[in-house]
JSON list of C-alpha atoms in Angstrom, two decimals:
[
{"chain": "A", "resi": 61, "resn": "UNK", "atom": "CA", "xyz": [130.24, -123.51, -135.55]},
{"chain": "A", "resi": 62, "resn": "UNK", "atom": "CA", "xyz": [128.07, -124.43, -138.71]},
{"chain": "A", "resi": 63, "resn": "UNK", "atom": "CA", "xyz": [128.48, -123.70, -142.46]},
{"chain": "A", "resi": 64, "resn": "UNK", "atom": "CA", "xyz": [124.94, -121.15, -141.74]},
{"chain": "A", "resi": 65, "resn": "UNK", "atom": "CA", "xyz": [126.55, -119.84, -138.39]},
{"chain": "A", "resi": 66, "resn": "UNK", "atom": "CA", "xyz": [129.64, -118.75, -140.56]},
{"chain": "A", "resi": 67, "resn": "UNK", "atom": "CA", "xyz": [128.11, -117.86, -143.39]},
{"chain": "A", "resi": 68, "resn": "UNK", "atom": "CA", "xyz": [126.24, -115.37, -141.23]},
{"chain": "A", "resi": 69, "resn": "UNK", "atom": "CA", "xyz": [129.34, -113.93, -139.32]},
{"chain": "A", "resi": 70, "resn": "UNK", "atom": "CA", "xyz": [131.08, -113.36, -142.77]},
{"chain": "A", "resi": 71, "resn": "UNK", "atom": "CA", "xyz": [128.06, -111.37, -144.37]},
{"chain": "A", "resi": 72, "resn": "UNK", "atom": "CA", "xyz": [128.07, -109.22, -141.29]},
{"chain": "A", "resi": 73, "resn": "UNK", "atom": "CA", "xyz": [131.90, -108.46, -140.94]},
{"chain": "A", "resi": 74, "resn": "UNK", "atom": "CA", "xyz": [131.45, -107.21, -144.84]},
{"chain": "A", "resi": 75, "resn": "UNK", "atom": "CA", "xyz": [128.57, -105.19, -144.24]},
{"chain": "A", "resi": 76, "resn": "UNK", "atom": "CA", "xyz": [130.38, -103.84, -141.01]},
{"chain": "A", "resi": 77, "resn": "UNK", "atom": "CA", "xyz": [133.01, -103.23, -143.50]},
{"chain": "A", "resi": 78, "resn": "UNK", "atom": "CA", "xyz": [131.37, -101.84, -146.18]},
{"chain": "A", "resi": 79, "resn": "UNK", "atom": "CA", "xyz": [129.61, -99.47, -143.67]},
{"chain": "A", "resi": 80, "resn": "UNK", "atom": "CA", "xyz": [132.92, -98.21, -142.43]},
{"chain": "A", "resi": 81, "resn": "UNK", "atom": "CA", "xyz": [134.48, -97.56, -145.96]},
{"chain": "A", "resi": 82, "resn": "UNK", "atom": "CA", "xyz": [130.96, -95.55, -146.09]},
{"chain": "A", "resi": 83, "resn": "UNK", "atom": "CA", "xyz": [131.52, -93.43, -143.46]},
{"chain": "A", "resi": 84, "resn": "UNK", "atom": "CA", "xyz": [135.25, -93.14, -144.46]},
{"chain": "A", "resi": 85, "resn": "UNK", "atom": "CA", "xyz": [134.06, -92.01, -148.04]},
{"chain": "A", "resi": 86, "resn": "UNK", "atom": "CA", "xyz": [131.46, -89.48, -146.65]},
{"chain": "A", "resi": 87, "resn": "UNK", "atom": "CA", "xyz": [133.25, -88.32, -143.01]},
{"chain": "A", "resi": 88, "resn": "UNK", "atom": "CA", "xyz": [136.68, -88.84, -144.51]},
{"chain": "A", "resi": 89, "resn": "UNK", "atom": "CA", "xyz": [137.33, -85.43, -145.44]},
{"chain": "A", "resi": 90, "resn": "UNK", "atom": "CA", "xyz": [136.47, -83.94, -142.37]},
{"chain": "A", "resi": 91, "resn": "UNK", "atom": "CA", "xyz": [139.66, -86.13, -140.77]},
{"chain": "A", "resi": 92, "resn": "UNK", "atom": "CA", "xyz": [141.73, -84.77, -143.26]},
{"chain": "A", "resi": 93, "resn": "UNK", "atom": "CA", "xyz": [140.95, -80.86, -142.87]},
{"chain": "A", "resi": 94, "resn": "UNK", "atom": "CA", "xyz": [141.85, -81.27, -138.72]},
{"chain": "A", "resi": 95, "resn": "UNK", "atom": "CA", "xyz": [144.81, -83.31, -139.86]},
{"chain": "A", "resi": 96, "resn": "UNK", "atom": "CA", "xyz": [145.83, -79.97, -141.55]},
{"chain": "A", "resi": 97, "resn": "UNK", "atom": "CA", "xyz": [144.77, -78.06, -139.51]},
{"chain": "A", "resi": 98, "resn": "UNK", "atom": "CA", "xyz": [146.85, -79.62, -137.08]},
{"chain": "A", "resi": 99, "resn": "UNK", "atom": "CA", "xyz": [150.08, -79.47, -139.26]},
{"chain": "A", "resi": 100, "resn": "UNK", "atom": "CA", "xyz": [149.61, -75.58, -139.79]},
{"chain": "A", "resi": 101, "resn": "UNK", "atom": "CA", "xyz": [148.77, -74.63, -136.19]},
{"chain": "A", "resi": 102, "resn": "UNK", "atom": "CA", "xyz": [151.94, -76.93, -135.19]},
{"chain": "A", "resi": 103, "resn": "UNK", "atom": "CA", "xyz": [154.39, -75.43, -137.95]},
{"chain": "A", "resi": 104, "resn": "UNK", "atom": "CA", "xyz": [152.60, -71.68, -137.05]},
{"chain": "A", "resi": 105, "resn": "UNK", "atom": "CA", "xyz": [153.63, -71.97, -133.93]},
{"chain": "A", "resi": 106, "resn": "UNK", "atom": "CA", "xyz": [156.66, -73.18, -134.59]},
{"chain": "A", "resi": 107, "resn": "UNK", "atom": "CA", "xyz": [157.17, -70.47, -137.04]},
{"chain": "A", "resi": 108, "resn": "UNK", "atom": "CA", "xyz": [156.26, -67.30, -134.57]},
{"chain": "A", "resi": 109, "resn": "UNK", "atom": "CA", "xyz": [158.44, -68.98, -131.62]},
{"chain": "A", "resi": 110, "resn": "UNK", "atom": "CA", "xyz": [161.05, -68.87, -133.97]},
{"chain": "A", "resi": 111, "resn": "UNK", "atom": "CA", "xyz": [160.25, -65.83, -135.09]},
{"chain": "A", "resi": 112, "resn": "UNK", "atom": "CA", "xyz": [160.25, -63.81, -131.86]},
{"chain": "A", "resi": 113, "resn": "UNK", "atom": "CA", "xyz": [163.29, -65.91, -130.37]},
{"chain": "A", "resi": 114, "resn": "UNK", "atom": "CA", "xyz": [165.58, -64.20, -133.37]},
{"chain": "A", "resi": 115, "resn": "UNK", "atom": "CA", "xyz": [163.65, -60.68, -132.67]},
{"chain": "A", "resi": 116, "resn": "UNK", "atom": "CA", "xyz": [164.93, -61.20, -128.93]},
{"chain": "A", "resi": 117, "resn": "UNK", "atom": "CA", "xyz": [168.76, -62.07, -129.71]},
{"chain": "A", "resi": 118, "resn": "UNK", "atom": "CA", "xyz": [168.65, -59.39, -132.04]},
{"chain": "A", "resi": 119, "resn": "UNK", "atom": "CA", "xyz": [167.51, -56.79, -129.68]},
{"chain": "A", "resi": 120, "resn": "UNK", "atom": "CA", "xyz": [169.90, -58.17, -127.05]},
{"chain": "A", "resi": 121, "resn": "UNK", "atom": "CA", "xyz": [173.04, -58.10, -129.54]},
{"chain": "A", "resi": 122, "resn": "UNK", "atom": "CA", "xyz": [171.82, -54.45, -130.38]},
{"chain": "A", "resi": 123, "resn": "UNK", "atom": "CA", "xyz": [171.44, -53.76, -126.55]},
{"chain": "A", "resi": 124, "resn": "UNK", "atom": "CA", "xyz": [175.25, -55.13, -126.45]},
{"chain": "A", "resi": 125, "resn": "UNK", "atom": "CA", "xyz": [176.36, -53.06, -128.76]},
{"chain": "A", "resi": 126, "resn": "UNK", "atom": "CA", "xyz": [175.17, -49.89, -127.51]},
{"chain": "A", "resi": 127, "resn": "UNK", "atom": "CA", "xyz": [176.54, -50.28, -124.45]},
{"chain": "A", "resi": 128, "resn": "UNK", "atom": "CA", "xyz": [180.05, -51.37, -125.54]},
{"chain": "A", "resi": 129, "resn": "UNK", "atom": "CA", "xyz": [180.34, -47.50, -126.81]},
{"chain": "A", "resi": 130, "resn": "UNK", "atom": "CA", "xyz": [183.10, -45.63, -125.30]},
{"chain": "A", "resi": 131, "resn": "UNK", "atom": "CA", "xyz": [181.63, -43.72, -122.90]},
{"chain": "A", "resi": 132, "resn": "UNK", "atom": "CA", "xyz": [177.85, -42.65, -121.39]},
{"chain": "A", "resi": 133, "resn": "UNK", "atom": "CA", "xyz": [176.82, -40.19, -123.88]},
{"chain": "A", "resi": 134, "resn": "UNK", "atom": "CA", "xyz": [177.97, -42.08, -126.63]},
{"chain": "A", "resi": 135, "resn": "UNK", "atom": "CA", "xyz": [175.90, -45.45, -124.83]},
{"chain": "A", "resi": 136, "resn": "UNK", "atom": "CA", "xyz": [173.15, -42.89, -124.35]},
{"chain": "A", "resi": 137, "resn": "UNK", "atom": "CA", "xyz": [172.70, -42.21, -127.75]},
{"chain": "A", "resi": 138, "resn": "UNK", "atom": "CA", "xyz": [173.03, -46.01, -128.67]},
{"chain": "A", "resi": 139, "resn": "UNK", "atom": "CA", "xyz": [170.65, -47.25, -126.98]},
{"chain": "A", "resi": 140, "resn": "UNK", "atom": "CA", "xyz": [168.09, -44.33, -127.85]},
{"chain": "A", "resi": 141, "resn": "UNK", "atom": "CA", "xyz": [168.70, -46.04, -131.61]},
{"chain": "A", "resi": 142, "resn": "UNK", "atom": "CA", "xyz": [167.98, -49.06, -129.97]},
{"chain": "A", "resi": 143, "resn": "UNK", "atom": "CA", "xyz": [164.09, -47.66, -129.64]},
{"chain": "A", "resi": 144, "resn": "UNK", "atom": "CA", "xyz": [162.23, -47.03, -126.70]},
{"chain": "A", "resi": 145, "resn": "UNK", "atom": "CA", "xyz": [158.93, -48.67, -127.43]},
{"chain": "A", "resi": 146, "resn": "UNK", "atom": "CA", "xyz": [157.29, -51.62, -127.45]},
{"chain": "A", "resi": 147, "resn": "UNK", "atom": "CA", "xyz": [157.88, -54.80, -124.93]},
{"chain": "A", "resi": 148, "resn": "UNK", "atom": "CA", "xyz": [161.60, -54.27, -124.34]},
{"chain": "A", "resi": 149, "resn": "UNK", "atom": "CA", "xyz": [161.15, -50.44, -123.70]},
{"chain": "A", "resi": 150, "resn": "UNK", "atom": "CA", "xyz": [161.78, -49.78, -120.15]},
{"chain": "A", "resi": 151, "resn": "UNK", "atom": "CA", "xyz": [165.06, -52.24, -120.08]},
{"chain": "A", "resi": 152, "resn": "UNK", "atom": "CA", "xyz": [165.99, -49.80, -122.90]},
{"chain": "A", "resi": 153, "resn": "UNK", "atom": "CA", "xyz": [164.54, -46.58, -120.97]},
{"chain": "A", "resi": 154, "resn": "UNK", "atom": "CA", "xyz": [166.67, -47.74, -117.69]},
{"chain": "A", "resi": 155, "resn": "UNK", "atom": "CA", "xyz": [169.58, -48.42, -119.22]},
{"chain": "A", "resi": 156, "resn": "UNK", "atom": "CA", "xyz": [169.43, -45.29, -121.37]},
{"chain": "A", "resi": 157, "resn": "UNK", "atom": "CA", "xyz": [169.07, -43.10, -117.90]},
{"chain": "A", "resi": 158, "resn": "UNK", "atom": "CA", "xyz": [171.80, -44.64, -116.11]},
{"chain": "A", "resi": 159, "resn": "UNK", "atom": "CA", "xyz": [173.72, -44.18, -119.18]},
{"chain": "A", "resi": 160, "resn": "UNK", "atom": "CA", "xyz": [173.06, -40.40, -119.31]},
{"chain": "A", "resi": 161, "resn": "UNK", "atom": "CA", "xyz": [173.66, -39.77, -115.42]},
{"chain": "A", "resi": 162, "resn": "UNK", "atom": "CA", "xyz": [177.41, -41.29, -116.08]},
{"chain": "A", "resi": 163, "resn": "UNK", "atom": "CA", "xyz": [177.38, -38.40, -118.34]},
{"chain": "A", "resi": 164, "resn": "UNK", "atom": "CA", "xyz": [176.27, -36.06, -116.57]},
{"chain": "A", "resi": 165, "resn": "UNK", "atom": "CA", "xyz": [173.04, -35.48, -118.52]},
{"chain": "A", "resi": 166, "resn": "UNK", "atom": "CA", "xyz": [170.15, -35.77, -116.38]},
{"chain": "A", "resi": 167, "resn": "UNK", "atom": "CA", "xyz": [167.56, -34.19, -118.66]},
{"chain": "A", "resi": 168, "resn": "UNK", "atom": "CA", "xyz": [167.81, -37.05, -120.63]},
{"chain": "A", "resi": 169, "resn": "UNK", "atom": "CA", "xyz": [168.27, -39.23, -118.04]},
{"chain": "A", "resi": 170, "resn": "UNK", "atom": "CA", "xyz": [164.65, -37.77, -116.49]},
{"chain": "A", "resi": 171, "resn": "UNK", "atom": "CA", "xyz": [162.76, -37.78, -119.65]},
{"chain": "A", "resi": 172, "resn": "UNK", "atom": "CA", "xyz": [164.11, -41.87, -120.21]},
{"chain": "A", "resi": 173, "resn": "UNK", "atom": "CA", "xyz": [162.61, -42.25, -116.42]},
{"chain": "A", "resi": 174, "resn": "UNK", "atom": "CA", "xyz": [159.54, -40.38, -117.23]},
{"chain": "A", "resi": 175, "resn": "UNK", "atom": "CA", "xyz": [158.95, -42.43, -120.19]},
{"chain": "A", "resi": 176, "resn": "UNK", "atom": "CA", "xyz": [158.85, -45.48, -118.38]},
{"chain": "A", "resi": 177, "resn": "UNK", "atom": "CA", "xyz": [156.52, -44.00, -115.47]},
{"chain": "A", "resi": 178, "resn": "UNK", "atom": "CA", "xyz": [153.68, -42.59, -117.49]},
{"chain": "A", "resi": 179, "resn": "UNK", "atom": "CA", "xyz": [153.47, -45.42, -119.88]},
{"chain": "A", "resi": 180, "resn": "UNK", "atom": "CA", "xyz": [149.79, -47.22, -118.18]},
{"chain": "A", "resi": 181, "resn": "UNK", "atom": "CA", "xyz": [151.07, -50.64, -120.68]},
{"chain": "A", "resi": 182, "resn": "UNK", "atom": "CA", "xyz": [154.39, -51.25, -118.99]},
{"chain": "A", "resi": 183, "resn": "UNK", "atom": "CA", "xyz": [154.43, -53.72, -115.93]},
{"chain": "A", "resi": 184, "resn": "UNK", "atom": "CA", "xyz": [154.39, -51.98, -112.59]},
{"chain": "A", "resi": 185, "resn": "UNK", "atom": "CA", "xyz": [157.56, -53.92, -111.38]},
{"chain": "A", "resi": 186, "resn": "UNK", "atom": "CA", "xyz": [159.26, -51.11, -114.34]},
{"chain": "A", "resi": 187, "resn": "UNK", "atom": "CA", "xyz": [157.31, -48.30, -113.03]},
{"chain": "A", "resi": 188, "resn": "UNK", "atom": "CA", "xyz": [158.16, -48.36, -109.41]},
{"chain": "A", "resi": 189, "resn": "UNK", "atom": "CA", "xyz": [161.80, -49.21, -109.96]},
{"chain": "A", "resi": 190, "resn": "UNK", "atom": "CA", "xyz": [161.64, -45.70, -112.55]},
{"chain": "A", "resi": 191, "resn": "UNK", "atom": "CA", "xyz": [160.09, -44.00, -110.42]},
{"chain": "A", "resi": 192, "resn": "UNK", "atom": "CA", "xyz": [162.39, -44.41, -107.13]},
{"chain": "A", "resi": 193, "resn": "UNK", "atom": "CA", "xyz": [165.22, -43.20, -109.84]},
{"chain": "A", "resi": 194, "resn": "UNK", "atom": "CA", "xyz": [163.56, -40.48, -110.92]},
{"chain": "A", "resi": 195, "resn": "UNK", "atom": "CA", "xyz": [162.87, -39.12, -107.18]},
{"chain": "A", "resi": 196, "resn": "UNK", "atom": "CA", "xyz": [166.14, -40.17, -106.14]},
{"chain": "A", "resi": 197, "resn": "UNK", "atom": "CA", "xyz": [167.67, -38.06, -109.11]},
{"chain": "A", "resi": 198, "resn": "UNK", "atom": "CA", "xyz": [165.48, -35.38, -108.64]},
{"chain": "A", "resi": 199, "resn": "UNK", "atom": "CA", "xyz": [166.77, -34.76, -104.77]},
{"chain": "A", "resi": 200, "resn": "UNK", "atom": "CA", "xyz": [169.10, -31.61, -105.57]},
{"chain": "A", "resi": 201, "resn": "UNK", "atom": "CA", "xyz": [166.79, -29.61, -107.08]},
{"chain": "A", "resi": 202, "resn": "UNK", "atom": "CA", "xyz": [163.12, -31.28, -106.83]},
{"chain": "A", "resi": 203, "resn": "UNK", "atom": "CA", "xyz": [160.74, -29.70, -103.99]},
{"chain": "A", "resi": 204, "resn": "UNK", "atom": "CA", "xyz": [160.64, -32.42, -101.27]},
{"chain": "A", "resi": 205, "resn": "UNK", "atom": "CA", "xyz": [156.74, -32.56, -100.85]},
{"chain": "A", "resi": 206, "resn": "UNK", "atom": "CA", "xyz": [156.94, -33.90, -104.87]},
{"chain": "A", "resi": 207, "resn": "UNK", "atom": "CA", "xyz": [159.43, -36.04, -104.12]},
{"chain": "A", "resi": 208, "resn": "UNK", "atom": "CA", "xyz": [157.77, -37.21, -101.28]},
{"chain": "A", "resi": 209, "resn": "UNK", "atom": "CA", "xyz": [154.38, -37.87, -103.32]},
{"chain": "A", "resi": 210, "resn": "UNK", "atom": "CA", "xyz": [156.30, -40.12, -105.82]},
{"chain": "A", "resi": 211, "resn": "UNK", "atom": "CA", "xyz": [157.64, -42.31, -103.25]},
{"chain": "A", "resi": 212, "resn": "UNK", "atom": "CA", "xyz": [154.98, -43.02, -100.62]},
{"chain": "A", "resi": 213, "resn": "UNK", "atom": "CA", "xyz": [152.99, -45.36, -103.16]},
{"chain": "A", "resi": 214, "resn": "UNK", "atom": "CA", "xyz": [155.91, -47.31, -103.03]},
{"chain": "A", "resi": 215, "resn": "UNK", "atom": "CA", "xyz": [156.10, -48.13, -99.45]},
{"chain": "A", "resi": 216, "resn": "UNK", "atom": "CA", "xyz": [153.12, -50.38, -99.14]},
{"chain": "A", "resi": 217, "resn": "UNK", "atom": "CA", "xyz": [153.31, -54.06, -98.24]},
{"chain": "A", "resi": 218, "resn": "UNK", "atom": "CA", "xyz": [154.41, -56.28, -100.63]},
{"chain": "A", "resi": 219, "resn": "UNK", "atom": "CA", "xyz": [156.46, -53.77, -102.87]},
{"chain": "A", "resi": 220, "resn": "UNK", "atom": "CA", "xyz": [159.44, -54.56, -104.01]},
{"chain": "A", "resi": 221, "resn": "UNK", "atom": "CA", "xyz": [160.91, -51.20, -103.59]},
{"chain": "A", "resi": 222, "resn": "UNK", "atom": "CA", "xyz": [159.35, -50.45, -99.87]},
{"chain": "A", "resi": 223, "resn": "UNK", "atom": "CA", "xyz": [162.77, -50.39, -97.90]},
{"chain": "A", "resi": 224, "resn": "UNK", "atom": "CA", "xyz": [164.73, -48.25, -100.18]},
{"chain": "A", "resi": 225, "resn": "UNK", "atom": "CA", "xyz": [161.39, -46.32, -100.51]},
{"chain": "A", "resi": 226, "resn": "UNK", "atom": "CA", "xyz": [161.92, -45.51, -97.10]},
{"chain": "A", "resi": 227, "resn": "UNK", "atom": "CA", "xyz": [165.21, -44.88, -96.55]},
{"chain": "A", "resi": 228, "resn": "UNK", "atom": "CA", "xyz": [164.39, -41.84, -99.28]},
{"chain": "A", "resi": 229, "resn": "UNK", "atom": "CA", "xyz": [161.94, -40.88, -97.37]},
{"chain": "A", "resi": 230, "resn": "UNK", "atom": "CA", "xyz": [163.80, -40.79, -94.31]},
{"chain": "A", "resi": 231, "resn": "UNK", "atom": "CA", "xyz": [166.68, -38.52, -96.02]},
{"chain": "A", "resi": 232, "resn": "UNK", "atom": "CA", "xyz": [163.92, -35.91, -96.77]},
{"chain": "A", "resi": 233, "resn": "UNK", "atom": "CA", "xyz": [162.66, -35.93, -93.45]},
{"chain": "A", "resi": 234, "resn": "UNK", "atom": "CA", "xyz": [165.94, -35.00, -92.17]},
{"chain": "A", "resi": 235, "resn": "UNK", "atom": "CA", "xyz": [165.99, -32.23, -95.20]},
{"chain": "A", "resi": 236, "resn": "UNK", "atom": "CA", "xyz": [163.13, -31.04, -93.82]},
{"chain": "A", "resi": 237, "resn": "UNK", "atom": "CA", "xyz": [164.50, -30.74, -90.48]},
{"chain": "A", "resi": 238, "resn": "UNK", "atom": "CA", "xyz": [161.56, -33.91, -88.76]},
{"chain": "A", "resi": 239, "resn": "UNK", "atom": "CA", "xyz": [164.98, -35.77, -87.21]},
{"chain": "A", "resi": 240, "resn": "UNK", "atom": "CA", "xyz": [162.37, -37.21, -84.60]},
{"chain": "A", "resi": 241, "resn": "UNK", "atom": "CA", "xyz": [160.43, -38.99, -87.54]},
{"chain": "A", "resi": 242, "resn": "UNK", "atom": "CA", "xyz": [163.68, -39.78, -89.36]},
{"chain": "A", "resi": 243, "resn": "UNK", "atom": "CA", "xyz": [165.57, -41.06, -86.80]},
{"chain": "A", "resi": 244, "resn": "UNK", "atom": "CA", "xyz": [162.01, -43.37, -86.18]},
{"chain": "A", "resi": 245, "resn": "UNK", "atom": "CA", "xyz": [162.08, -44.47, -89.63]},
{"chain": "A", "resi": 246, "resn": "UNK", "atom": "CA", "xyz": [165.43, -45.43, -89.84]},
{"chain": "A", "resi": 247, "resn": "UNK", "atom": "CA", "xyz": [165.39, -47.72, -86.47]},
{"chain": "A", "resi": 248, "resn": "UNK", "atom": "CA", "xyz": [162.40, -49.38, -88.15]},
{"chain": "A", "resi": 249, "resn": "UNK", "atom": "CA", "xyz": [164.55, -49.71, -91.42]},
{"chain": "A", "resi": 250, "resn": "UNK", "atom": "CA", "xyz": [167.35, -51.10, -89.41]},
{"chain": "A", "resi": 251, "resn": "UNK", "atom": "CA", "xyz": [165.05, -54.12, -87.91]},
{"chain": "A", "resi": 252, "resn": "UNK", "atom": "CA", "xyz": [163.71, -54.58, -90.88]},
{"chain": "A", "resi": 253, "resn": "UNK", "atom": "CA", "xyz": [164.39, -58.07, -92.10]},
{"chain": "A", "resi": 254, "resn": "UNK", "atom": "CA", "xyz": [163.70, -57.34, -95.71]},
{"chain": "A", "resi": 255, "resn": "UNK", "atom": "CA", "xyz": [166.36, -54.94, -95.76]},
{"chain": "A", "resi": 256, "resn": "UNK", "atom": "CA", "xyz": [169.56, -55.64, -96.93]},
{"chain": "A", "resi": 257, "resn": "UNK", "atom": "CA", "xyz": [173.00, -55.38, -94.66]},
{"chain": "A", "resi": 258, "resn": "UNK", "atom": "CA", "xyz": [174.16, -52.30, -96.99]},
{"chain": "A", "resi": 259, "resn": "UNK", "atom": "CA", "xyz": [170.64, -50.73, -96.14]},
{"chain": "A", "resi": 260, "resn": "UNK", "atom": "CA", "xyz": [170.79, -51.88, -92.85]},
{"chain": "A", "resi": 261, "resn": "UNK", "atom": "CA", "xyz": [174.34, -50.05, -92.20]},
{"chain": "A", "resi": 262, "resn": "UNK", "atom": "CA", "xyz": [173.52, -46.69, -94.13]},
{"chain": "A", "resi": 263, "resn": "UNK", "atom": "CA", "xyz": [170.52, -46.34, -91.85]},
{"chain": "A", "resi": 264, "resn": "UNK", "atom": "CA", "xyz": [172.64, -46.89, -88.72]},
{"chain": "A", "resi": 265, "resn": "UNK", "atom": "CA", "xyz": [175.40, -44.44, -89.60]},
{"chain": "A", "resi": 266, "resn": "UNK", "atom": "CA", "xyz": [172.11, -42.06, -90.28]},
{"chain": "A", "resi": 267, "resn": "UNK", "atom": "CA", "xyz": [171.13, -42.64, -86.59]},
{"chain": "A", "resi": 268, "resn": "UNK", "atom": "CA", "xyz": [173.67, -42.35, -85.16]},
{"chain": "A", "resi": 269, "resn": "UNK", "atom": "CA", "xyz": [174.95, -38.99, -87.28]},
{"chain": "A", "resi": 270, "resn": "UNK", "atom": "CA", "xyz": [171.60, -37.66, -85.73]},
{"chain": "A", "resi": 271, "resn": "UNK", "atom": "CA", "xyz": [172.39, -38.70, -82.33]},
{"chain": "A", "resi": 272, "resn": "UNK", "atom": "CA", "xyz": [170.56, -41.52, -81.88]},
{"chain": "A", "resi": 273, "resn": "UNK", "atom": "CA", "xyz": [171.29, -44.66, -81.04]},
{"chain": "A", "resi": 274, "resn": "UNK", "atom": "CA", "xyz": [172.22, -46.74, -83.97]},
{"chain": "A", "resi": 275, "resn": "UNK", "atom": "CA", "xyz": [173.77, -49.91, -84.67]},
{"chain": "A", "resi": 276, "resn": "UNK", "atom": "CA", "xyz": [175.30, -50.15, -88.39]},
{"chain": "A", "resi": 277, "resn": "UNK", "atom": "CA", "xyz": [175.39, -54.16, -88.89]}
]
């Protein structure tokens, strides 16, 4: 290389220099704000996972509490201090109606039920499970067509409720006096492979209390 060829290659790597330096001095802010930026969405984040981990623990230690009270009425009442709104509602709303059933009042336990059913923001997973209680509690005094209305959306495919869905079902058929259509139900139930072995059982002693045929596994 000669004295011109490096002479050259020097003046350009300072004007490439001073050219970057440029853009640093005119562009460099610009790094700096998204370098913040940065920081603050990290630490925000940070900040409200924090922030809603500690609002969880606290609603489960006050969830713990309530139901560490003596007996159901006194849990009832706990966890209706608890609150039953917001995302933790129907855990509260569920455990607030079995509460009141152990104490024999099913008012409350109904309303706590109801709560959970008409509420459109709650997941449906909530809503079917309330809903099977509430139509299961409802079987003394309840008029078996309403009954009947509140459980039928529950036996389509895929729900998780379906097979205990039925077996209701099938228990006011034989209210209603349709053994035929119970006793069909209830074979179906017991071949069902998504039913359990307790389901499975129940239905069998059903069948064969009606004179059927039935094999309680």
């Amino acid at each position: 290389m000669t004295a011109t060829d490096s002479f050259i290659e020097e003046v350009t790597e300072e004007v490439r220099r001073d050219r970057l330096f440029g853009y640093f001095r005119r562009y460099g802010w610009i790094a700096a704000v998204l370098v913040v930026l940065l920081v603050g969405a990290a630490t925000w984040n940070e900040y409200s996972k924090a922030t809603e981990r500690a609002a969880a623990e606290a609603l489960g230690d006050a969830i713990l509490d309530a139901l560490r009270a003596e007996d159901g009425a006194a849990r009832a009442q706990a966890l209706e201090a608890v609150g039953t709104s917001g995302r933790h509602a129907p855990v509260v709303a569920l455990l607030l109606s079995d509460e009141a059933i152990e104490s024999g009042d099913f008012t409350r336990a109904a309303e706590a039920l109801r709560s959970v059913i008409d509420d459109d923001t709650q997941g449906e997973l909530y809503r079917d499970l309330a809903t099977l209680k509430l139509a299961i509690l409802s079987a003394p005094e309840a008029d078996p067509d309403a009954r009947l209305a509140m459980l039928e959306p529950l036996t389509s495919a895929g729900s998780p409720f379906r097979v205990l869905a039925e077996e209701q079902i099938a228990l006011i058929e034989i209210e209603r006096g349709e053994n035929g259509a119970a006793l069909a139900r209830l074979q179906a139930l017991i071949e069902d492979s998504e039913a359990n072995a307790g389901l499975r059982q129940r239905a069998g002693l059903l069948v064969m209390a009606l004179g059927g045929d039935g094999d309680p596994v």
